[in-house]
């Protein structure tokens, strides 16, 4: 069963969003490793946000690549997870890895919001 608009190459916007999702996923994974090395109870909220964001961005990219009919809704949810993760990471603004992660999350959230409004 073929969904309308699912044939052919991905749009440039969708390709850019997939790349932003995968970059964000990668940075979240790296940041989780950094958090684990730091330890401490305060990190638990940040770790939860990183895990949620990492998983959401990977799944969102997968859904866009396979032209899932639920990709737009997933992009909206992914943007929310990225926003939450960026906020959590900025609770440690002096940490370069956290700042890098927050920037990747913000970029991904912005692109996902755009894709959530697009027809896939």
PDB file of C-alpha atoms in Angstrom:
ATOM      1  CA  UNK A   1       0.000   0.000   0.000  1.00  0.00           C
ATOM      2  CA  UNK A   2       1.527   3.280  -1.129  1.00  0.00           C
ATOM      3  CA  UNK A   3       0.978   6.478   0.854  1.00  0.00           C
ATOM      4  CA  UNK A   4       0.529   9.708  -1.145  1.00  0.00           C
ATOM      5  CA  UNK A   5       3.799  11.565  -1.551  1.00  0.00           C
ATOM      6  CA  UNK A   6       5.971   8.635  -0.459  1.00  0.00           C
ATOM      7  CA  UNK A   7       7.579   7.813  -3.800  1.00  0.00           C
ATOM      8  CA  UNK A   8      10.771   9.433  -5.027  1.00  0.00           C
ATOM      9  CA  UNK A   9      13.711  11.073  -3.364  1.00  0.00           C
ATOM     10  CA  UNK A  10      13.513  12.860  -0.034  1.00  0.00           C
ATOM     11  CA  UNK A  11      13.229  16.627  -0.171  1.00  0.00           C
ATOM     12  CA  UNK A  12      16.262  18.697   0.805  1.00  0.00           C
ATOM     13  CA  UNK A  13      14.420  19.807   3.952  1.00  0.00           C
ATOM     14  CA  UNK A  14      13.712  16.210   4.950  1.00  0.00           C
ATOM     15  CA  UNK A  15      17.333  15.174   4.273  1.00  0.00           C
ATOM     16  CA  UNK A  16      18.543  18.087   6.406  1.00  0.00           C
ATOM     17  CA  UNK A  17      16.154  17.109   9.192  1.00  0.00           C
ATOM     18  CA  UNK A  18      17.308  13.467   9.089  1.00  0.00           C
ATOM     19  CA  UNK A  19      20.925  14.654   9.304  1.00  0.00           C
ATOM     20  CA  UNK A  20      20.087  16.986  12.219  1.00  0.00           C
ATOM     21  CA  UNK A  21      18.332  14.116  14.017  1.00  0.00           C
ATOM     22  CA  UNK A  22      21.286  11.778  13.557  1.00  0.00           C
ATOM     23  CA  UNK A  23      23.781  14.462  14.637  1.00  0.00           C
ATOM     24  CA  UNK A  24      21.681  15.176  17.724  1.00  0.00           C
ATOM     25  CA  UNK A  25      21.430  11.454  18.488  1.00  0.00           C
ATOM     26  CA  UNK A  26      25.211  11.139  18.298  1.00  0.00           C
ATOM     27  CA  UNK A  27      25.889  14.157  20.523  1.00  0.00           C
ATOM     28  CA  UNK A  28      23.325  12.949  23.091  1.00  0.00           C
ATOM     29  CA  UNK A  29      25.094   9.563  23.237  1.00  0.00           C
ATOM     30  CA  UNK A  30      28.466  11.281  23.725  1.00  0.00           C
ATOM     31  CA  UNK A  31      26.991  13.530  26.412  1.00  0.00           C
ATOM     32  CA  UNK A  32      25.518  10.542  28.252  1.00  0.00           C
ATOM     33  CA  UNK A  33      28.998   9.054  28.409  1.00  0.00           C
ATOM     34  CA  UNK A  34      30.365  12.332  29.733  1.00  0.00           C
ATOM     35  CA  UNK A  35      27.614  12.488  32.398  1.00  0.00           C
ATOM     36  CA  UNK A  36      28.343   8.952  33.533  1.00  0.00           C
ATOM     37  CA  UNK A  37      31.980   9.874  34.053  1.00  0.00           C
ATOM     38  CA  UNK A  38      30.948  12.880  36.165  1.00  0.00           C
ATOM     39  CA  UNK A  39      28.558  10.913  38.365  1.00  0.00           C
ATOM     40  CA  UNK A  40      26.352  12.586  40.930  1.00  0.00           C
ATOM     41  CA  UNK A  41      22.645  12.524  41.664  1.00  0.00           C
ATOM     42  CA  UNK A  42      21.957  15.866  39.937  1.00  0.00           C
ATOM     43  CA  UNK A  43      22.783  14.201  36.644  1.00  0.00           C
ATOM     44  CA  UNK A  44      19.724  11.901  36.739  1.00  0.00           C
ATOM     45  CA  UNK A  45      17.321  14.479  35.286  1.00  0.00           C
ATOM     46  CA  UNK A  46      19.820  15.320  32.566  1.00  0.00           C
ATOM     47  CA  UNK A  47      20.415  11.632  31.826  1.00  0.00           C
ATOM     48  CA  UNK A  48      16.682  11.001  31.416  1.00  0.00           C
ATOM     49  CA  UNK A  49      16.397  13.913  28.994  1.00  0.00           C
ATOM     50  CA  UNK A  50      19.455  12.707  27.053  1.00  0.00           C
ATOM     51  CA  UNK A  51      18.100   9.162  26.772  1.00  0.00           C
ATOM     52  CA  UNK A  52      14.667  10.364  25.645  1.00  0.00           C
ATOM     53  CA  UNK A  53      16.179  12.733  23.092  1.00  0.00           C
ATOM     54  CA  UNK A  54      18.665  10.168  21.799  1.00  0.00           C
ATOM     55  CA  UNK A  55      15.951   7.572  21.241  1.00  0.00           C
ATOM     56  CA  UNK A  56      13.435  10.030  19.774  1.00  0.00           C
ATOM     57  CA  UNK A  57      15.878  11.520  17.274  1.00  0.00           C
ATOM     58  CA  UNK A  58      16.971   8.094  16.035  1.00  0.00           C
ATOM     59  CA  UNK A  59      13.389   6.909  15.652  1.00  0.00           C
ATOM     60  CA  UNK A  60      12.328  10.165  14.017  1.00  0.00           C
ATOM     61  CA  UNK A  61      15.109   9.901  11.418  1.00  0.00           C
ATOM     62  CA  UNK A  62      14.164   6.270  10.748  1.00  0.00           C
ATOM     63  CA  UNK A  63      10.506   7.171  10.252  1.00  0.00           C
ATOM     64  CA  UNK A  64      11.314   9.995   7.843  1.00  0.00           C
ATOM     65  CA  UNK A  65      13.673   7.797   5.822  1.00  0.00           C
ATOM     66  CA  UNK A  66      11.022   5.129   5.364  1.00  0.00           C
ATOM     67  CA  UNK A  67       8.334   7.758   4.690  1.00  0.00           C
ATOM     68  CA  UNK A  68       6.153   6.644   7.596  1.00  0.00           C
ATOM     69  CA  UNK A  69       2.688   8.193   7.539  1.00  0.00           C
ATOM     70  CA  UNK A  70       3.314   9.037  11.206  1.00  0.00           C
ATOM     71  CA  UNK A  71       6.564  10.927  10.525  1.00  0.00           C
ATOM     72  CA  UNK A  72       5.041  14.408  10.938  1.00  0.00           C
ATOM     73  CA  UNK A  73       3.609  13.523  14.345  1.00  0.00           C
ATOM     74  CA  UNK A  74       6.930  11.959  15.308  1.00  0.00           C
ATOM     75  CA  UNK A  75       8.757  15.126  14.265  1.00  0.00           C
ATOM     76  CA  UNK A  76       6.515  17.180  16.558  1.00  0.00           C
ATOM     77  CA  UNK A  77       7.202  14.830  19.472  1.00  0.00           C
ATOM     78  CA  UNK A  78      10.911  14.774  18.658  1.00  0.00           C
ATOM     79  CA  UNK A  79      11.042  18.578  18.725  1.00  0.00           C
ATOM     80  CA  UNK A  80       9.549  18.510  22.219  1.00  0.00           C
ATOM     81  CA  UNK A  81      12.105  15.935  23.428  1.00  0.00           C
ATOM     82  CA  UNK A  82      14.932  18.007  21.923  1.00  0.00           C
ATOM     83  CA  UNK A  83      13.678  21.177  23.619  1.00  0.00           C
ATOM     84  CA  UNK A  84      13.537  19.397  26.975  1.00  0.00           C
ATOM     85  CA  UNK A  85      17.028  17.998  26.496  1.00  0.00           C
ATOM     86  CA  UNK A  86      18.475  21.386  25.499  1.00  0.00           C
ATOM     87  CA  UNK A  87      16.954  22.907  28.634  1.00  0.00           C
ATOM     88  CA  UNK A  88      18.354  20.125  30.827  1.00  0.00           C
ATOM     89  CA  UNK A  89      21.811  20.460  29.290  1.00  0.00           C
ATOM     90  CA  UNK A  90      21.826  24.200  29.847  1.00  0.00           C
ATOM     91  CA  UNK A  91      21.495  23.587  33.577  1.00  0.00           C
ATOM     92  CA  UNK A  92      25.278  23.109  33.285  1.00  0.00           C
ATOM     93  CA  UNK A  93      26.214  26.067  31.021  1.00  0.00           C
ATOM     94  CA  UNK A  94      29.922  25.924  31.917  1.00  0.00           C
ATOM     95  CA  UNK A  95      30.298  22.396  30.535  1.00  0.00           C
ATOM     96  CA  UNK A  96      31.399  22.486  26.875  1.00  0.00           C
ATOM     97  CA  UNK A  97      29.892  19.070  26.072  1.00  0.00           C
ATOM     98  CA  UNK A  98      26.527  20.090  27.564  1.00  0.00           C
ATOM     99  CA  UNK A  99      26.569  23.324  25.578  1.00  0.00           C
ATOM    100  CA  UNK A 100      27.403  21.425  22.383  1.00  0.00           C
ATOM    101  CA  UNK A 101      24.547  19.022  23.068  1.00  0.00           C
ATOM    102  CA  UNK A 102      22.082  21.839  23.764  1.00  0.00           C
ATOM    103  CA  UNK A 103      23.008  23.483  20.452  1.00  0.00           C
ATOM    104  CA  UNK A 104      22.490  20.232  18.514  1.00  0.00           C
ATOM    105  CA  UNK A 105      19.163  19.712  20.286  1.00  0.00           C
ATOM    106  CA  UNK A 106      17.968  23.223  19.464  1.00  0.00           C
ATOM    107  CA  UNK A 107      18.899  22.833  15.797  1.00  0.00           C
ATOM    108  CA  UNK A 108      17.147  19.476  15.596  1.00  0.00           C
ATOM    109  CA  UNK A 109      14.047  20.806  17.384  1.00  0.00           C
ATOM    110  CA  UNK A 110      13.790  23.700  14.943  1.00  0.00           C
ATOM    111  CA  UNK A 111      14.107  21.428  11.910  1.00  0.00           C
ATOM    112  CA  UNK A 112      11.643  18.891  13.335  1.00  0.00           C
ATOM    113  CA  UNK A 113       9.074  21.620  13.999  1.00  0.00           C
ATOM    114  CA  UNK A 114       9.401  22.648  10.353  1.00  0.00           C
ATOM    115  CA  UNK A 115       8.958  19.054   9.187  1.00  0.00           C
ATOM    116  CA  UNK A 116       5.990  18.531  11.527  1.00  0.00           C
ATOM    117  CA  UNK A 117       4.168  21.224   9.556  1.00  0.00           C
ATOM    118  CA  UNK A 118       5.193  19.789   6.178  1.00  0.00           C
ATOM    119  CA  UNK A 119       3.405  17.082   4.255  1.00  0.00           C
ATOM    120  CA  UNK A 120       5.705  14.098   4.085  1.00  0.00           C
TER     121      UNK A 120
END
